[in-house]
Short mmCIF file of C-alpha atoms in Angstrom, two decimals:
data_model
loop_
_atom_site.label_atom_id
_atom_site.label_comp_id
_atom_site.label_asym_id
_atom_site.label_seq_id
_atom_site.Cartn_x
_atom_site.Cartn_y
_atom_site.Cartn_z
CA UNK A 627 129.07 82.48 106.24
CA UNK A 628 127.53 85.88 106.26
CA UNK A 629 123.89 87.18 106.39
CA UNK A 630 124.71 88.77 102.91
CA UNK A 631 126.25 85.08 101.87
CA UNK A 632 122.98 83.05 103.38
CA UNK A 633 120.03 85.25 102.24
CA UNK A 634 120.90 87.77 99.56
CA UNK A 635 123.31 86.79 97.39
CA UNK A 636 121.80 83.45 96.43
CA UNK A 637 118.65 85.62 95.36
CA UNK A 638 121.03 88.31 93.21
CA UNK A 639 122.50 84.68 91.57
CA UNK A 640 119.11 83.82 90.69
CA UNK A 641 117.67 86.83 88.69
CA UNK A 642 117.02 86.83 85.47
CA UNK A 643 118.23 83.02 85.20
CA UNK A 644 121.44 83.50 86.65
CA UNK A 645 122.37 86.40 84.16
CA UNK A 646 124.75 88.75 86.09
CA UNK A 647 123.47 91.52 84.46
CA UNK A 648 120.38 91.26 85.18
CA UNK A 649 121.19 91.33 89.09
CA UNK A 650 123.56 94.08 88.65
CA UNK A 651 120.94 96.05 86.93
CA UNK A 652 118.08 95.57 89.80
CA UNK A 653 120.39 95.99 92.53
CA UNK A 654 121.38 99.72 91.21
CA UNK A 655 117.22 100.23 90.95
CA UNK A 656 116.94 99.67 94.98
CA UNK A 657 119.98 101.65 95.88
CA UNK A 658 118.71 104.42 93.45
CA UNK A 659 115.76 104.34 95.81
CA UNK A 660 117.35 104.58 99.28
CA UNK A 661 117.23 107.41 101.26
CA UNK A 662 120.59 109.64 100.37
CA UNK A 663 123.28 109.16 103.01
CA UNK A 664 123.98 112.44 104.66
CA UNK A 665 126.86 111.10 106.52
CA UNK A 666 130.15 109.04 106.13
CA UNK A 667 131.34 106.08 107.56
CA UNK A 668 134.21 107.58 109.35
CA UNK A 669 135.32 105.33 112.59
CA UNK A 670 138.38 106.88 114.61
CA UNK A 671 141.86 105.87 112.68
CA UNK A 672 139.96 105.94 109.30
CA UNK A 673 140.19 109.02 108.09
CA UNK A 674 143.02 109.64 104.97
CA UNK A 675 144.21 112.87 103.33
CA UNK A 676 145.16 111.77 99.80
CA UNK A 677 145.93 113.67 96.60
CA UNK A 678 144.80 116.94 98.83
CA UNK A 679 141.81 115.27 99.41
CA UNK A 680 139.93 114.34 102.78
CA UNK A 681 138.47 111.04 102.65
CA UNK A 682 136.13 109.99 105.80
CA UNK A 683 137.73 106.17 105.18
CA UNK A 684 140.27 104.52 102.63
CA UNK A 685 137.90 102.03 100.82
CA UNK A 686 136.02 103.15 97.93
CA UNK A 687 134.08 102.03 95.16
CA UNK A 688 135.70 101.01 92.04
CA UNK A 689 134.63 102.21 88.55
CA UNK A 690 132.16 100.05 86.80
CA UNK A 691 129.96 98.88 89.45
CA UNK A 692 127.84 102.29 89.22
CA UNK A 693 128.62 103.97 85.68
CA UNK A 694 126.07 106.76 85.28
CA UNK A 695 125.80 107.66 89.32
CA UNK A 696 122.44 106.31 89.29
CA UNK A 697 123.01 105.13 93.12
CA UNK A 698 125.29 107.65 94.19
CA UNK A 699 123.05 108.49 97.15
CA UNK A 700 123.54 105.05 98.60
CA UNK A 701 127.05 104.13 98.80
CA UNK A 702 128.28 106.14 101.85
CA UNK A 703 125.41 104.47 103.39
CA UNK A 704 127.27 101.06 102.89
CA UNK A 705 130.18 102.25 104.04
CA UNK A 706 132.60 103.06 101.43
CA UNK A 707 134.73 106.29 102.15
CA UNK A 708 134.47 107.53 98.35
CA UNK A 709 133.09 106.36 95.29
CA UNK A 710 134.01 106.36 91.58
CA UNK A 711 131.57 106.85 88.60
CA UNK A 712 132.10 105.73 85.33
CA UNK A 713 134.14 104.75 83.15
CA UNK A 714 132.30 107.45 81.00
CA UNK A 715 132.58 108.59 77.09
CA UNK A 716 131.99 111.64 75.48
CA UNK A 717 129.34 109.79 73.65
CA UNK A 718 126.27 107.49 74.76
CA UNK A 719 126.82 104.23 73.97
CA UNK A 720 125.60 100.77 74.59
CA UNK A 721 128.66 98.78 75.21
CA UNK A 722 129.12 94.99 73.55
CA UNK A 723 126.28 92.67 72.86
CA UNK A 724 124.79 90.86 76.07
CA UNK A 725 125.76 88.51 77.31
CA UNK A 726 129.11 89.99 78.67
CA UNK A 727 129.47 89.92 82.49
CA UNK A 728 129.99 86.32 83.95
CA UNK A 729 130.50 85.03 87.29
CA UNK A 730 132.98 82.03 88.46
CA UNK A 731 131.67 81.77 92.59
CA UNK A 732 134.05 79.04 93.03
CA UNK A 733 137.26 81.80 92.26
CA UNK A 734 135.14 84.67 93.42
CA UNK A 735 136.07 85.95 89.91
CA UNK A 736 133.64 88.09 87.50
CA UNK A 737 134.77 88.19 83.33
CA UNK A 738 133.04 91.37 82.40
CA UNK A 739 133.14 92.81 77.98
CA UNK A 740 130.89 95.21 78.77
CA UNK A 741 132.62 98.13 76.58
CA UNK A 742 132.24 101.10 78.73
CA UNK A 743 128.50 101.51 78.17
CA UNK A 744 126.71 104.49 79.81
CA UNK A 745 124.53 107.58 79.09
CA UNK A 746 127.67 110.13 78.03
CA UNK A 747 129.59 112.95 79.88
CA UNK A 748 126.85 115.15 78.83
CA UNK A 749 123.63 112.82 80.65
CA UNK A 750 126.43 112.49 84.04
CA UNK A 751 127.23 115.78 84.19
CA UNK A 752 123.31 116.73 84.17
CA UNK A 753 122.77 113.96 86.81
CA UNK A 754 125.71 115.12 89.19
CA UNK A 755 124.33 119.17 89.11
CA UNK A 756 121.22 117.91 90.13
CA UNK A 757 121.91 115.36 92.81
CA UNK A 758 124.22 117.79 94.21
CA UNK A 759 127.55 117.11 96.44
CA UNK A 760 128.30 113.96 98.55
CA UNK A 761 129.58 113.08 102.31
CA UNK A 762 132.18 111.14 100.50
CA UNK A 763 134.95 112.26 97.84
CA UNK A 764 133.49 111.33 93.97
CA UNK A 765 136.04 110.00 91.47
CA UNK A 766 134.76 110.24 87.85
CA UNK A 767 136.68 107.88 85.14
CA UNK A 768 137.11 108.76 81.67
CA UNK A 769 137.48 107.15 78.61
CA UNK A 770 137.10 106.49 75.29
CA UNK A 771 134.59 106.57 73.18
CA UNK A 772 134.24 103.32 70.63
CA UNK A 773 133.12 105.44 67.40
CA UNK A 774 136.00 107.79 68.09
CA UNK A 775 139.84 106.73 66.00
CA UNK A 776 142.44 106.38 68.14
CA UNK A 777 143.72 109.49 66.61
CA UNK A 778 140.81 111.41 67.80
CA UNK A 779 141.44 109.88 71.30
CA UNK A 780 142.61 113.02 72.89
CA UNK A 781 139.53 115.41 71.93
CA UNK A 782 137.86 112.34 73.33
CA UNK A 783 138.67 112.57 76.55
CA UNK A 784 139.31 116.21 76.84
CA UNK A 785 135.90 117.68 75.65
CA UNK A 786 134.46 114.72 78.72
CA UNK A 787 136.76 116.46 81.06
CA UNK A 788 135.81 119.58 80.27
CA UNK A 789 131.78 118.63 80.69
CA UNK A 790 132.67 117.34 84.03
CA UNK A 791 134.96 119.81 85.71
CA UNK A 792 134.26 120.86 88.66
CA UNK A 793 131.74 117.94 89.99
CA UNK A 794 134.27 115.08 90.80
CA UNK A 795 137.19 115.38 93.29
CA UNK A 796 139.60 113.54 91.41
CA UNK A 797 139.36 112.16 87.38
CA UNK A 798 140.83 109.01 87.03
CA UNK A 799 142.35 108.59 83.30
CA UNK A 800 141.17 104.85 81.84
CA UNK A 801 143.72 103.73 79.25
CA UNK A 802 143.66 100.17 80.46
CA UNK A 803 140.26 98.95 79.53
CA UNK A 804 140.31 95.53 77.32
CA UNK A 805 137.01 95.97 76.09
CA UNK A 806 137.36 99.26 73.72
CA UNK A 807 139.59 98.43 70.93
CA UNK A 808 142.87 100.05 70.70
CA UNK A 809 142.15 101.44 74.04
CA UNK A 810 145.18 99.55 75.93
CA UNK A 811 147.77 101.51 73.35
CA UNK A 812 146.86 104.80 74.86
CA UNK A 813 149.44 103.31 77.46
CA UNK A 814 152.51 103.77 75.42
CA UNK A 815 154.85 106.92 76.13
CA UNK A 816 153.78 108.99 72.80
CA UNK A 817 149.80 108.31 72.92
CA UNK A 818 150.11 108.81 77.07
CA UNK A 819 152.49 112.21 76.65
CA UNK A 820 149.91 113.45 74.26
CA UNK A 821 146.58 112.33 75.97
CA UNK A 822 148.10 113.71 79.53
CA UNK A 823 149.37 117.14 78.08
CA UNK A 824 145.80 118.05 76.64
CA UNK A 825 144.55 117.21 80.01
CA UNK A 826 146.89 119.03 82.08
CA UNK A 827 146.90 121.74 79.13
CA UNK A 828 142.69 121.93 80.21
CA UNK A 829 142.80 122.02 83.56
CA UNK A 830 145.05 124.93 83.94
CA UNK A 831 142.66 126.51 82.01
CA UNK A 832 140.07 125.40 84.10
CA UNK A 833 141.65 126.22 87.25
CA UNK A 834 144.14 123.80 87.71
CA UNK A 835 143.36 122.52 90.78
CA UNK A 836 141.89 118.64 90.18
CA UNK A 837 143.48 115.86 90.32
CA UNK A 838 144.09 113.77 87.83
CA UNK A 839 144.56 109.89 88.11
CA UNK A 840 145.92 106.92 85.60
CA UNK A 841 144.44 103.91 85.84
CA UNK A 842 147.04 101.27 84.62
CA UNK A 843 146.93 97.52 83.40
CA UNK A 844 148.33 94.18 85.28
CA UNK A 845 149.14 93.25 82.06
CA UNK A 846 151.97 95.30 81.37
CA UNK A 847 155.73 94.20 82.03
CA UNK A 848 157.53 96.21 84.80
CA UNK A 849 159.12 98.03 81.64
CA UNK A 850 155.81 99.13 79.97
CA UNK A 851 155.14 100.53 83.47
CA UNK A 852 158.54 101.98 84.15
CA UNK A 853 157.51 104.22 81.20
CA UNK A 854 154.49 105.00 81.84
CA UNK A 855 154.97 106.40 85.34
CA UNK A 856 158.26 108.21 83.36
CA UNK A 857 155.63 110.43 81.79
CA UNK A 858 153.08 110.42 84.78
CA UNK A 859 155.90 112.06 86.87
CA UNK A 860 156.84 114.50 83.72
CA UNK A 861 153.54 115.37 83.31
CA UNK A 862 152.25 115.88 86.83
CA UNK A 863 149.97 113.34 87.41
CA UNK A 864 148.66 113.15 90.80
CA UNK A 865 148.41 109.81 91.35
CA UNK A 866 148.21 105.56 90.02
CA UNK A 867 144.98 103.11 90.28
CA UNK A 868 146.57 99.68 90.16
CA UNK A 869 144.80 97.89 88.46
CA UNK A 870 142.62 97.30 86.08
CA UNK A 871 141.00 94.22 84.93
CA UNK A 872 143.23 91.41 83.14
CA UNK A 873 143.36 89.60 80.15
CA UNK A 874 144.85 86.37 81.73
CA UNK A 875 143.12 83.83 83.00
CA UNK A 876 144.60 82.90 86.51
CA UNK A 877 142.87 80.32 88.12
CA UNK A 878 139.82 80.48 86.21
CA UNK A 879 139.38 78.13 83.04
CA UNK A 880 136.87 80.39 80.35
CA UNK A 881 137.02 80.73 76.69
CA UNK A 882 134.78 83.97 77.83
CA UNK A 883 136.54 86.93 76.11
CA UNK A 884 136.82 90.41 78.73
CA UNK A 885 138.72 91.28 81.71
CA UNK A 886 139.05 89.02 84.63
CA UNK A 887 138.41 90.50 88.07
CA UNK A 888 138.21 89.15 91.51
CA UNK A 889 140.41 87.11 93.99
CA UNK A 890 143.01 85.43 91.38
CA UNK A 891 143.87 89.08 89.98
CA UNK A 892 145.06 89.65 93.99
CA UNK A 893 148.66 88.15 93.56
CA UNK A 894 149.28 90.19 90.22
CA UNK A 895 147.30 92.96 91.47
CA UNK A 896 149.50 93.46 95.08
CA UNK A 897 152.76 92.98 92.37
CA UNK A 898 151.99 96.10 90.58
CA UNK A 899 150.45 98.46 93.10
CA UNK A 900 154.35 97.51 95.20
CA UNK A 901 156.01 98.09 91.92
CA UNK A 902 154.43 101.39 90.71
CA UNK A 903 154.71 102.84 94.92
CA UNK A 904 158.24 102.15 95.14
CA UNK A 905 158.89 103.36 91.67
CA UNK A 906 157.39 106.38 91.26
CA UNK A 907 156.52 107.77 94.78
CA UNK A 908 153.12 108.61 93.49
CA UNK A 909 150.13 107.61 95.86
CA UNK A 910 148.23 104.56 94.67
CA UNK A 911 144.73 103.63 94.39
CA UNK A 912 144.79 100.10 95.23
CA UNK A 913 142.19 97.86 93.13
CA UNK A 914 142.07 93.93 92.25
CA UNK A 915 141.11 90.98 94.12
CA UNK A 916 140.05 92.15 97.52
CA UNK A 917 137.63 89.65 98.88
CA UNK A 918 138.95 89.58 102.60
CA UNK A 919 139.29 92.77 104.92
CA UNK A 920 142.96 91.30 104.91
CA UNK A 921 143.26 91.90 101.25
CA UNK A 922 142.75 95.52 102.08
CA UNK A 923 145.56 95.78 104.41
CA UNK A 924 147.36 94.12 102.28
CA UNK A 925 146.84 96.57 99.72
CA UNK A 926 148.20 99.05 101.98
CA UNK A 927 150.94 97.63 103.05
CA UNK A 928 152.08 97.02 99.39
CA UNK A 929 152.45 100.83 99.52
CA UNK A 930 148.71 101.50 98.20
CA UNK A 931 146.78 104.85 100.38
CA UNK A 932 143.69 103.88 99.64
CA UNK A 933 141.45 100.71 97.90
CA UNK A 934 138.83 99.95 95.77
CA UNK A 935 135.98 97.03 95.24
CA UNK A 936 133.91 95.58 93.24
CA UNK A 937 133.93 91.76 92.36
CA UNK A 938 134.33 91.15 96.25
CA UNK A 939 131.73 93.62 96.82
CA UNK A 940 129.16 91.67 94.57
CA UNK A 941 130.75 87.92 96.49
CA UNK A 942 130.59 89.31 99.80
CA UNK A 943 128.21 92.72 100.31
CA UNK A 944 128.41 95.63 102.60
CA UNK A 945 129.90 93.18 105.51
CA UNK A 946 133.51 93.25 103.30
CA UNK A 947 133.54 96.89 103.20
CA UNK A 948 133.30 97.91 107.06
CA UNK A 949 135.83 95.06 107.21
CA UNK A 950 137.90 96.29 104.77
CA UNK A 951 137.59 100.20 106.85
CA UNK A 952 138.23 98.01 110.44
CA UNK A 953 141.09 96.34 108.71
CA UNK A 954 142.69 99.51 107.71
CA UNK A 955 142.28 101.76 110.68
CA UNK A 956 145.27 103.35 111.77
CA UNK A 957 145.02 103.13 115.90
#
C-alpha cells in the first residue's frame, strides 16, 4: 500500500462525513494554493506529439476533476503531461442537488450526477487570461448548458468556443454527459453534423488552427459509433476521447442515478478506445478505469496516444500518475 493509500486518502474519506464532495472541494483549495509549476514532468521516452501538439508526457487530467481551472497551477507539479478544464457552459450553473458524487472503494468506482456545474465560459475565460500559459498542453471541454433546448444546443456551444479561443490547446466536444438531459442525443449523425459544422464553421473564422476533440459514450453500440466517427472524419475532427462515464452498472450494485467511473468501466472502456482507433484512424484520448500504471499501457496499446485520470487519481494519488508516465515511456 502506498504513502498516499496509508496517510492521505483515509483523511480525504473522512471530510465532511464521508461526503465526496466535500473532499473534492478542499483538495482543489490546497492545490489552488501551491506554488505554480514552472516545469513538466518530462522523463526521457515520454514526450508525445499529438494532434500537432507537444506534450512533455502522455497522461493527463481528465475533465471534471478541476472544472473552473481553479488548480491549474498545480497539476504539472503532480506529474500529469496536460490537463483538461471543464466540462464548461455558456452559462453559470450549479449542477444537480447534492448529494451527487459517491464512492464504492471496494470497485475503486466513483457515481458522479453532478450536471456540469461551474462558473461559465465567461468566469474561465477571465481566469485563464489572468493565470496566464502552462508547462503542460490545456484541454478545455465544452458543453451544454441545462436552461438551453436542445434546439439551441449549437449557439450553446459555439458562443463558449468563441469566449475561449485562443487559451486552450485543444477543445474537447462533450456530447456524452448523462447528467444534462437530452445531452447524449447530440451523438446522433444530424444533431453531431450540425453541432460540428458551426464549430468548424467558427474556427476558420477564428483562425482555424485548434483542435477540436469528441468525447464519446461507452454506451453506444459499435453502430452508433460507426456513425459518429462517419461525421467526425467528414467534418474534420482532430481527434476521439474514449470514454466517458457510463450508465451501466458493472460490478458495482447502486440504485445511485449518474455515470459510473473507475476500474469496472476499464473492460468497456479498452473495447471502445480499440474500436474507434482501428475504425477511424483518428488519434484517441484514452479515458476510463485506469487504476494501475498497467491500465495506462494498456490504453495505449489498444491504439489510444495518450490517457486520462480521474477516479484512479482520487483511489490512488500522484504515485499512479508517474506510474502511469514510467509505464508508458517509449525506451
Amino acid at each position: 500500500m502506498t504513502l498516499y493509500a496509508r496517510t492521505v486518502r483515509p483523511v480525504l474519506f473522512r471530510l465532511g462525513g464521508g461526503d465526496a464532495e466535500t473532499a473534492h472541494e478542499r483538495t482543489l483549495r490546497v492545490l489552488a494554493r501551491l506554488p505554480r509549476a514552472r516545469r513538466a514532468h518530462s522523463p526521457s521516452g515520454a514526450r508525445r506529439t499529438v494532434f500537432g501538439i507537444d506534450f512533455p508526457n502522455p497522461v493527463g487530467l481528465a475533465a471534471g476533476m478541476d472544472k473552473d481551472g481553479r488548480a491549474l497551477g498545480a497539476w504539472p507539479r503532480l506529474g500529469f503531461g496536460f490537463v483538461e478544464v471543464g466540462t464548461v457552459t455558456r452559462h453559470a450553473q450549479p449542477g444537480n442537488e447534492r448529494p451527487r458524487l459517491f464512492r464504492f472503494p471496494e470497485q475503486e468506482a466513483i457515481v458522479n450526477r453532478m450536471g456540469f456545474n461551474n462558473a461559465g465560459a465567461e468566469a474561465l475565460a477571465a481566469r485563464l487570461r489572468a493565470l496566464g500559459p502552462l508547462p503542460v498542453p490545456l484541454g478545455i471541454s465544452l458543453g451544454k448548458s441545462k436552461v438551453t433546448p436542445l434546439t439551441g444546443a449549437v449557439e450553446d456551444y459555439v458562443h463558449s468556443f468563441r469566449q475561449l479561443y485562443g487559451l486552450g490547446s485543444y477543445f474537447a466536444v462533450n456530447v456524452s454527459s448523462p447528467n444534462t438531459p437530452g445531452l447524449r442525443e447530440l451523438q446522433d449523425k444530424a444533431h453531431l453534423s450540425a453541432l460540428l459544422g458551426a464549430l468548424r464553421s467558427e474556427s476558420q473564422a477564428l483562425g482555424g488552427t485548434v483542435p477540436i476533440l469528441v468525447k464519446v459514450a461507452p454506451d453506444l453500440t459499435d453502430a452508433a459509433l460507426g456513425d459518429l466517427l462517419d461525421v467526425c472524419l467528414g467534418l474534420g475532427v482532430a481527434g476521439l476521447i474514449a470514454t466517458n462515464t457510463t450508465i451501466e452498472r458493472p460490478g458495482v450494485s447502486t440504485a445511485e442515478a449518474g455515470g459510473l467511473s473507475g476500474r469496472p468501466l476499464a473492460p468497456r472502456a479498452l473495447e471502445v478506445v480499440r474500436f474507434v482507433a482501428k475504425e477511424s484512424g483518428l488519434p484517441v484520448i484514452g479515458v476510463g478505469g485506469i487504476t494501475r500504471p498497467v491500465d495506462a499501457q494498456r490504453m495505449l496499446d489498444a491504439g489510444a496516444a495518450l490517457v486520462q485520470l480521474y477516479t484512479g487519481f482520487i483511489y490512488h494519488g500522484p504515485g499512479l500518475v508517474r506510474g502511469a508516465v514510467a509505464a508508458t515511456r517509449s525506451m
